[in-house]
Short mmCIF file of C-alpha atoms and ligand atoms in Angstrom, two decimals:
data_model
loop_
_atom_site.label_atom_id
_atom_site.label_comp_id
_atom_site.label_asym_id
_atom_site.label_seq_id
_atom_site.Cartn_x
_atom_site.Cartn_y
_atom_site.Cartn_z
CA UNK X 488 41.01 -6.67 1.25
CA UNK X 489 40.63 -2.96 2.02
CA UNK X 490 37.55 -1.81 0.11
CA UNK X 491 35.87 1.51 -0.62
CA UNK X 492 32.06 1.16 -0.77
CA UNK X 493 30.36 4.19 -2.31
CA UNK X 494 26.68 4.49 -1.42
CA UNK X 495 27.15 2.23 1.60
CA UNK X 496 24.42 4.05 3.54
CA UNK X 497 21.79 3.02 0.98
CA UNK X 498 19.80 -0.19 0.71
CA UNK X 499 22.00 -2.41 -1.44
CA UNK X 500 25.28 -0.71 -0.47
CA UNK X 501 24.67 -1.20 3.26
CA UNK X 502 23.76 -4.87 2.86
CA UNK X 503 26.81 -5.59 0.72
CA UNK X 504 29.06 -3.60 3.09
CA UNK X 505 27.77 -5.75 5.98
CA UNK X 506 28.42 -8.95 4.00
CA UNK X 507 31.93 -7.80 3.07
CA UNK X 508 32.71 -7.15 6.74
CA UNK X 509 31.31 -10.56 7.69
CA UNK X 510 33.63 -12.07 5.06
CA UNK X 511 36.61 -10.44 6.84
CA UNK X 512 37.24 -7.39 4.65
CA UNK X 513 38.04 -3.87 5.83
CA UNK X 514 35.39 -1.43 4.59
CA UNK X 515 35.33 2.34 4.22
CA UNK X 516 31.91 3.76 3.28
CA UNK X 517 31.64 7.01 1.32
CA UNK X 518 28.09 8.38 1.06
CA UNK X 519 26.63 11.89 0.95
CA UNK X 520 23.44 10.79 2.77
CA UNK X 521 21.28 12.41 0.08
CA UNK X 522 19.27 9.20 -0.02
CA UNK X 523 20.91 6.86 2.50
CA UNK X 524 20.85 6.80 6.29
CA UNK X 525 23.88 7.19 8.58
CA UNK X 526 22.54 4.47 10.90
CA UNK X 527 22.46 2.01 7.98
CA UNK X 528 26.27 2.05 7.70
CA UNK X 529 27.61 -1.09 9.42
CA UNK X 530 29.29 -0.19 12.70
CA UNK X 531 32.52 -1.96 11.77
CA UNK X 532 32.90 0.23 8.66
CA UNK X 533 34.59 3.61 8.71
CA UNK X 534 32.13 6.22 7.43
CA UNK X 535 33.09 9.30 5.43
CA UNK X 536 30.24 11.67 4.52
CA UNK X 537 30.51 13.50 1.21
CA UNK X 538 30.06 13.27 -2.52
CA UNK X 539 32.49 11.41 -4.72
CA UNK X 540 33.64 14.68 -6.25
CA UNK X 541 34.35 16.09 -2.81
CA UNK X 542 35.90 13.11 -1.07
CA UNK X 543 36.85 10.14 -3.31
CA UNK X 544 40.37 11.39 -4.05
CA UNK X 545 41.08 12.17 -0.37
CA UNK X 546 39.83 8.80 0.82
CA UNK X 547 41.67 6.78 -1.83
CA UNK X 548 44.74 8.96 -1.17
CA UNK X 549 45.07 7.34 2.27
CA UNK X 550 46.40 4.35 0.37
CA UNK X 551 46.10 0.61 0.79
CA UNK X 552 42.81 0.16 -1.11
CA UNK X 553 42.46 -3.03 -3.15
CA UNK X 554 39.15 -2.27 -4.85
CA UNK X 555 36.04 -0.11 -5.02
CA UNK X 556 32.40 -1.21 -4.97
CA UNK X 557 30.39 1.59 -6.54
CA UNK X 558 26.72 1.77 -5.48
CA UNK X 559 26.24 5.53 -5.06
CA UNK X 560 23.64 6.75 -7.57
CA UNK X 561 20.29 8.32 -8.15
CA UNK X 562 18.10 5.34 -9.00
CA UNK X 563 14.48 6.31 -9.60
CA UNK X 564 13.34 5.79 -13.18
CA UNK X 565 10.39 8.20 -12.94
CA UNK X 566 12.42 10.95 -11.27
CA UNK X 567 15.09 10.61 -13.97
CA UNK X 568 12.51 11.41 -16.64
CA UNK X 569 11.59 14.62 -14.78
CA UNK X 570 15.17 15.60 -13.92
CA UNK X 571 17.49 14.16 -16.58
CA UNK X 572 20.30 16.68 -16.07
CA UNK X 573 20.44 15.84 -12.37
CA UNK X 574 20.80 12.15 -13.24
CA UNK X 575 23.57 12.75 -15.78
CA UNK X 576 25.42 14.95 -13.31
CA UNK X 577 25.01 12.76 -10.23
CA UNK X 578 25.45 9.39 -11.92
CA UNK X 579 27.89 9.93 -14.77
CA UNK X 580 29.62 13.05 -13.38
CA UNK X 581 30.22 11.64 -9.90
CA UNK X 582 31.33 8.30 -11.36
CA UNK X 583 33.92 10.01 -13.57
CA UNK X 584 35.27 11.79 -10.49
CA UNK X 585 35.53 8.45 -8.71
CA UNK X 586 37.26 6.72 -11.64
CA UNK X 587 39.76 9.57 -12.01
CA UNK X 588 40.50 9.40 -8.28
CA UNK X 589 41.03 5.64 -8.62
CA UNK X 590 43.38 6.19 -11.54
CA UNK X 591 45.27 8.89 -9.67
CA UNK X 592 45.84 6.62 -6.69
CA UNK X 593 46.50 3.38 -8.53
CA UNK X 594 43.29 1.60 -7.49
CA UNK X 595 42.03 -0.17 -10.58
CA UNK X 596 39.62 -2.87 -9.42
CA UNK X 597 35.95 -1.97 -9.41
CA UNK X 598 32.57 -3.67 -9.13
CA UNK X 599 29.81 -1.40 -10.44
CA UNK X 600 26.03 -1.47 -9.86
CA UNK X 601 24.56 -1.44 -13.34
CA UNK X 602 20.93 -2.23 -14.05
CA UNK X 603 18.46 -4.15 -16.17
CA UNK X 604 17.20 -0.70 -17.19
CA UNK X 605 20.15 -0.55 -19.64
CA UNK X 606 18.26 -3.00 -21.89
CA UNK X 607 14.95 -1.15 -22.15
CA UNK X 608 11.98 -3.00 -23.64
CA UNK X 609 13.37 -6.48 -24.37
CA UNK X 610 13.10 -8.28 -27.72
CA UNK X 611 13.93 -11.58 -26.08
CA UNK X 612 13.16 -12.95 -22.59
CA UNK X 613 15.09 -14.11 -20.58
CA UNK X 614 17.41 -11.21 -21.47
CA UNK X 615 21.03 -12.18 -22.19
CA UNK X 616 23.95 -9.75 -21.72
CA UNK X 617 24.43 -9.37 -25.48
CA UNK X 618 20.85 -8.14 -25.97
CA UNK X 619 20.53 -4.65 -27.52
CA UNK X 620 20.89 -1.83 -24.98
CA UNK X 621 18.17 0.73 -25.62
CA UNK X 622 17.33 2.33 -22.28
CA UNK X 623 13.91 3.94 -22.06
CA UNK X 624 14.85 6.37 -19.26
CA UNK X 625 17.65 8.82 -18.44
CA UNK X 626 18.39 6.57 -15.43
CA UNK X 627 19.13 3.61 -17.73
CA UNK X 628 21.06 5.85 -20.13
CA UNK X 629 23.35 7.13 -17.37
CA UNK X 630 24.10 3.61 -16.13
CA UNK X 631 24.81 2.43 -19.68
CA UNK X 632 27.15 5.39 -20.19
CA UNK X 633 29.06 4.48 -17.03
CA UNK X 634 29.38 0.90 -18.29
CA UNK X 635 30.88 2.42 -21.46
CA UNK X 636 33.40 4.47 -19.47
CA UNK X 637 34.49 1.34 -17.60
CA UNK X 638 35.05 -0.50 -20.87
CA UNK X 639 37.31 2.37 -21.98
CA UNK X 640 39.14 2.63 -18.63
CA UNK X 641 39.80 -1.12 -18.74
CA UNK X 642 41.25 -0.80 -22.25
CA UNK X 643 43.17 2.46 -21.75
CA UNK X 644 44.24 2.30 -18.09
CA UNK X 645 44.15 -1.38 -17.19
CA UNK X 646 41.10 -1.16 -14.90
CA UNK X 647 39.70 -4.53 -13.87
CA UNK X 648 35.96 -3.86 -13.88
CA UNK X 649 32.83 -5.91 -13.38
CA UNK X 650 29.36 -4.43 -13.99
CA UNK X 651 26.47 -6.28 -12.39
CA UNK X 652 23.13 -5.58 -14.03
CA UNK X 653 20.58 -5.99 -11.28
CA UNK X 654 17.02 -6.95 -11.99
CA UNK X 655 14.52 -6.52 -9.09
CA UNK X 656 16.40 -6.61 -5.81
CA UNK X 657 14.37 -7.45 -2.71
CA UNK X 658 14.67 -8.81 0.83
CA UNK X 659 16.88 -7.72 3.70
CA UNK X 660 19.82 -8.88 5.78
CA UNK X 661 18.92 -8.54 9.46
CA UNK X 662 18.85 -4.84 10.31
CA UNK X 663 20.01 -3.87 6.81
CA UNK X 664 17.13 -3.33 4.42
CA UNK X 665 15.11 -1.05 2.19
CA UNK X 666 14.05 2.40 3.51
CA UNK X 667 13.32 4.66 0.55
CA UNK X 668 11.30 7.85 0.80
CA UNK X 669 9.20 7.89 -1.27
CA UNK X 670 9.09 4.11 -1.70
CA UNK X 671 8.34 3.04 -5.27
CA UNK X 672 9.30 -0.66 -5.18
CA UNK X 673 6.63 -3.31 -5.14
CA UNK X 674 7.48 -5.55 -2.16
CA UNK X 675 8.06 -2.82 0.46
CA UNK X 676 4.94 -1.05 -0.81
CA UNK X 677 2.83 -4.19 -0.47
CA UNK X 678 4.19 -4.68 3.07
CA UNK X 679 3.09 -1.18 4.06
CA UNK X 680 -0.48 -2.56 4.12
CA UNK X 681 0.04 -5.18 6.90
CA UNK X 682 2.30 -2.62 8.65
CA UNK X 683 -0.76 -0.40 8.91
CA UNK X 684 0.74 2.53 6.98
CA UNK X 685 -1.75 2.37 4.08
CA UNK X 686 -5.14 0.66 3.58
CA UNK X 687 -4.39 -1.05 0.24
CA UNK X 688 -1.72 -1.57 -2.41
CA UNK X 689 -2.15 -0.25 -5.97
CA UNK X 690 -1.58 -2.66 -8.84
CA UNK X 691 -0.34 -0.61 -11.76
CA UNK X 692 -2.19 -2.21 -14.66
CA UNK X 693 -3.88 -5.62 -15.02
CA UNK X 694 -4.22 -5.67 -18.81
CA UNK X 695 -0.66 -6.53 -19.85
CA UNK X 696 0.04 -9.47 -22.17
CA UNK X 697 1.02 -11.75 -19.28
CA UNK X 698 -0.77 -14.81 -17.82
CA UNK X 699 -2.68 -12.82 -15.15
CA UNK X 700 -2.44 -9.40 -16.83
CA UNK X 701 0.01 -7.89 -14.30
CA UNK X 702 3.70 -7.15 -14.98
CA UNK X 703 6.27 -9.90 -14.54
CA UNK X 704 9.65 -9.21 -12.92
CA UNK X 705 12.72 -11.20 -11.91
CA UNK X 706 13.25 -10.80 -8.15
CA UNK X 707 16.64 -11.48 -6.57
CA UNK X 708 17.42 -11.61 -2.85
CA UNK X 709 19.81 -8.87 -1.78
CA UNK X 710 22.02 -11.45 0.02
CA UNK X 711 22.36 -13.53 -3.19
CA UNK X 712 23.27 -10.26 -4.88
CA UNK X 713 25.90 -9.64 -2.17
CA UNK X 714 27.39 -13.08 -2.80
CA UNK X 715 27.73 -12.16 -6.48
CA UNK X 716 29.70 -9.04 -5.51
CA UNK X 717 32.19 -11.13 -3.55
CA UNK X 718 32.68 -13.39 -6.58
CA UNK X 719 32.92 -10.37 -8.90
CA UNK X 720 35.72 -8.89 -6.79
CA UNK X 721 37.75 -12.02 -7.47
CA UNK X 722 36.97 -11.82 -11.21
CA UNK X 723 38.03 -8.19 -11.74
CA UNK X 724 41.16 -8.79 -13.85
CA UNK X 725 43.34 -5.93 -15.12
CA UNK X 726 42.42 -4.80 -18.61
CA UNK X 727 39.00 -6.45 -18.67
CA UNK X 728 35.44 -5.22 -18.20
CA UNK X 729 32.97 -8.01 -17.62
CA UNK X 730 29.21 -7.49 -17.61
CA UNK X 731 26.85 -9.92 -15.88
CA UNK X 732 23.10 -9.96 -15.35
CA UNK X 733 21.93 -10.69 -11.83
CA UNK X 734 18.47 -12.16 -11.52
CA UNK X 735 16.99 -15.49 -10.58
CA UNK X 736 15.93 -16.40 -14.13
CA UNK X 737 12.31 -16.82 -13.09
CA UNK X 738 9.58 -14.25 -13.28
CA UNK X 739 6.75 -13.46 -10.87
CA UNK X 740 3.76 -11.28 -11.61
CA UNK X 741 2.66 -8.41 -9.38
CA UNK X 742 -0.36 -10.53 -8.44
CA UNK X 743 1.86 -13.49 -7.45
CA UNK X 744 4.07 -11.22 -5.32
CA UNK X 745 1.00 -9.88 -3.49
CA UNK X 746 -0.21 -13.47 -2.92
CA UNK X 747 3.15 -14.45 -1.38
CA UNK X 748 3.01 -11.35 0.85
CA UNK X 749 -0.47 -12.41 2.01
CA UNK X 750 0.78 -15.89 2.90
CA UNK X 751 3.87 -14.65 4.72
CA UNK X 752 2.14 -11.92 6.71
CA UNK X 753 -1.24 -13.63 7.23
CA UNK X 754 -2.90 -10.32 6.28
CA UNK X 755 -5.54 -10.09 3.51
CA UNK X 756 -3.71 -7.11 1.87
CA UNK X 757 -6.44 -5.47 -0.21
CA UNK X 758 -5.24 -4.65 -3.74
CA UNK X 759 -6.78 -2.03 -6.03
CA UNK X 760 -6.13 -1.92 -9.76
CA UNK X 761 -4.74 1.45 -10.84
CA UNK X 762 -3.65 2.79 -14.26
CA UNK X 763 -0.43 1.49 -15.80
CA UNK X 764 2.74 3.24 -14.63
CA UNK X 765 4.36 4.94 -17.64
CA UNK X 766 7.48 3.17 -18.89
CA UNK X 767 6.81 -0.24 -17.29
CA UNK X 768 7.66 -3.10 -19.67
CA UNK X 769 5.29 -6.11 -19.40
CA UNK X 770 8.00 -8.67 -18.69
CA UNK X 771 11.62 -8.32 -17.48
CA UNK X 772 13.43 -11.55 -16.71
CA UNK X 773 17.20 -12.03 -16.73
CA UNK X 774 19.25 -14.79 -18.19
CA UNK X 775 21.82 -15.25 -15.43
CA UNK X 776 23.49 -18.14 -17.25
CA UNK X 777 26.70 -16.16 -17.86
CA UNK X 778 27.55 -15.45 -14.22
CA UNK X 779 26.49 -18.96 -13.28
CA UNK X 780 28.81 -20.49 -15.92
CA UNK X 781 31.77 -18.14 -15.49
CA UNK X 782 31.77 -17.39 -11.75
CA UNK X 783 29.75 -20.30 -10.36
CA UNK X 784 27.16 -17.98 -8.78
CA UNK X 785 23.64 -19.16 -8.25
CA UNK X 786 20.71 -17.64 -6.39
CA UNK X 787 19.74 -19.60 -3.28
CA UNK X 788 16.86 -17.61 -1.80
CA UNK X 789 13.39 -17.68 -3.34
CA UNK X 790 10.62 -15.08 -3.43
CA UNK X 791 9.17 -16.35 -0.15
CA UNK X 792 12.55 -15.78 1.58
CA UNK X 793 12.73 -12.26 0.11
CA UNK X 794 9.26 -11.39 1.39
CA UNK X 795 9.90 -13.03 4.79
CA UNK X 796 13.16 -11.10 5.29
CA UNK X 797 11.67 -7.82 4.03
CA UNK X 798 8.71 -8.34 6.41
CA UNK X 799 10.99 -9.02 9.41
CA UNK X 800 12.88 -5.84 8.53
CA UNK X 801 9.68 -3.82 8.08
CA UNK X 802 8.40 -4.96 11.49
N1 UFG A 389 4.15 -1.98 -8.86
C1 UFG A 389 2.82 -1.93 -8.48
N2 UFG A 389 2.49 -1.23 -7.36
C2 UFG A 389 3.43 -0.59 -6.58
C3 UFG A 389 4.79 -0.65 -6.97
C4 UFG A 389 5.11 -1.35 -8.13
O1 UFG A 389 1.96 -2.51 -9.15
O2 UFG A 389 3.06 0.02 -5.58
C5 UFG A 389 4.53 -2.76 -10.06
C6 UFG A 389 5.24 -1.94 -11.12
O3 UFG A 389 4.33 -1.30 -11.95
C7 UFG A 389 6.05 -3.03 -11.81
C8 UFG A 389 6.38 -4.02 -10.68
O4 UFG A 389 5.45 -3.74 -9.64
O5 UFG A 389 5.24 -3.69 -12.75
C9 UFG A 389 7.78 -3.85 -10.13
O6 UFG A 389 7.98 -2.47 -9.84
P1 UFG A 389 9.24 -1.93 -9.01
O7 UFG A 389 9.08 -0.45 -8.93
O8 UFG A 389 9.37 -2.70 -7.75
O9 UFG A 389 10.47 -2.32 -9.91
P2 UFG A 389 10.80 -1.95 -11.43
O10 UFG A 389 10.72 -3.24 -12.18
O11 UFG A 389 10.00 -0.84 -11.97
O12 UFG A 389 12.25 -1.35 -11.25
C10 UFG A 389 13.38 -2.12 -11.04
C11 UFG A 389 14.44 -1.29 -10.31
C12 UFG A 389 14.90 -0.14 -11.15
C13 UFG A 389 15.32 -0.65 -12.49
C14 UFG A 389 14.18 -1.40 -13.11
C15 UFG A 389 14.46 -1.91 -14.48
O13 UFG A 389 13.92 -0.82 -9.10
O14 UFG A 389 15.98 0.51 -10.54
O15 UFG A 389 13.85 -2.49 -12.28
O16 UFG A 389 15.23 -3.02 -14.44
F1 UFG A 389 15.66 0.36 -13.29
#
């Protein structure tokens, strides 16, 4: 297939673009490099620099595209609370420009990066797809709104859309991995200690209602996530919008993640308890039963593999 990958210079977009190329697809990456890195774009992909508003219509106008994988977004929960208008503009506004360009050029298949943040504080864990969606941040609100637009575009214009609601993505694929600045995610932050960049990692809160008092999250290897995108491409049927959670179904606490990082790196990794980070729910674990039942996807790489691959990348 000929595929447009938006945000293909970012962490998840670059890994999935690399996996798509390895699977034999032709990939064009569109990214404005506001967060991503030009050298993260796989060499076999054609790279167009620009925003979706500026360039999506031109690129899709070349013709021959079978589908779009839409990763480009602002994705920091805390930043979205400080700058909500920016998030609505960059996430919803740019997405609308992309969808209109798709409509204009007859490209109707799309796989979209949604998020567990659409659910907010869960009533039920593991979280199923039909759980209430009550995002606690502008970031989650913008992603939920885009999911809503896709439902409408499937109904009104025959889009075949799949939204994948990621839980905590981690790991790397060879030279493709996580390079955020600033880095807020747990695993790359823990690995900055054995890398020598910082003397200790901060644990944001150890008094949550969890077995060891630290927050529990559902970590998924970025390559397992890439496999789900390949399956989702095949499931994007005209006139339907499917929504699937993507997690492993098992939760690990911050303390357990740090312990695995110690084992993998052989470094003592000092940890210091710090105040809770505002907005962190105690436990977020996905039910991934739906994508397992309907598309036959299942995660194959455990937390140790995520940490090992992230550590190789960090080194
Ligand atoms: N944490 C620390 N120390 C750190 C970094 C994180 O203790 O240095 C803790 C956090 O407080 C949290 C856990 O580690 O309890 C995981 O934090 P991350 O920032 O790695 O991930 P989040 O669960 O906050 O965020 C992820 C995605 C978001 C998404 C969110 C909700 O990165 O995009 O899940 O599903 F919105």
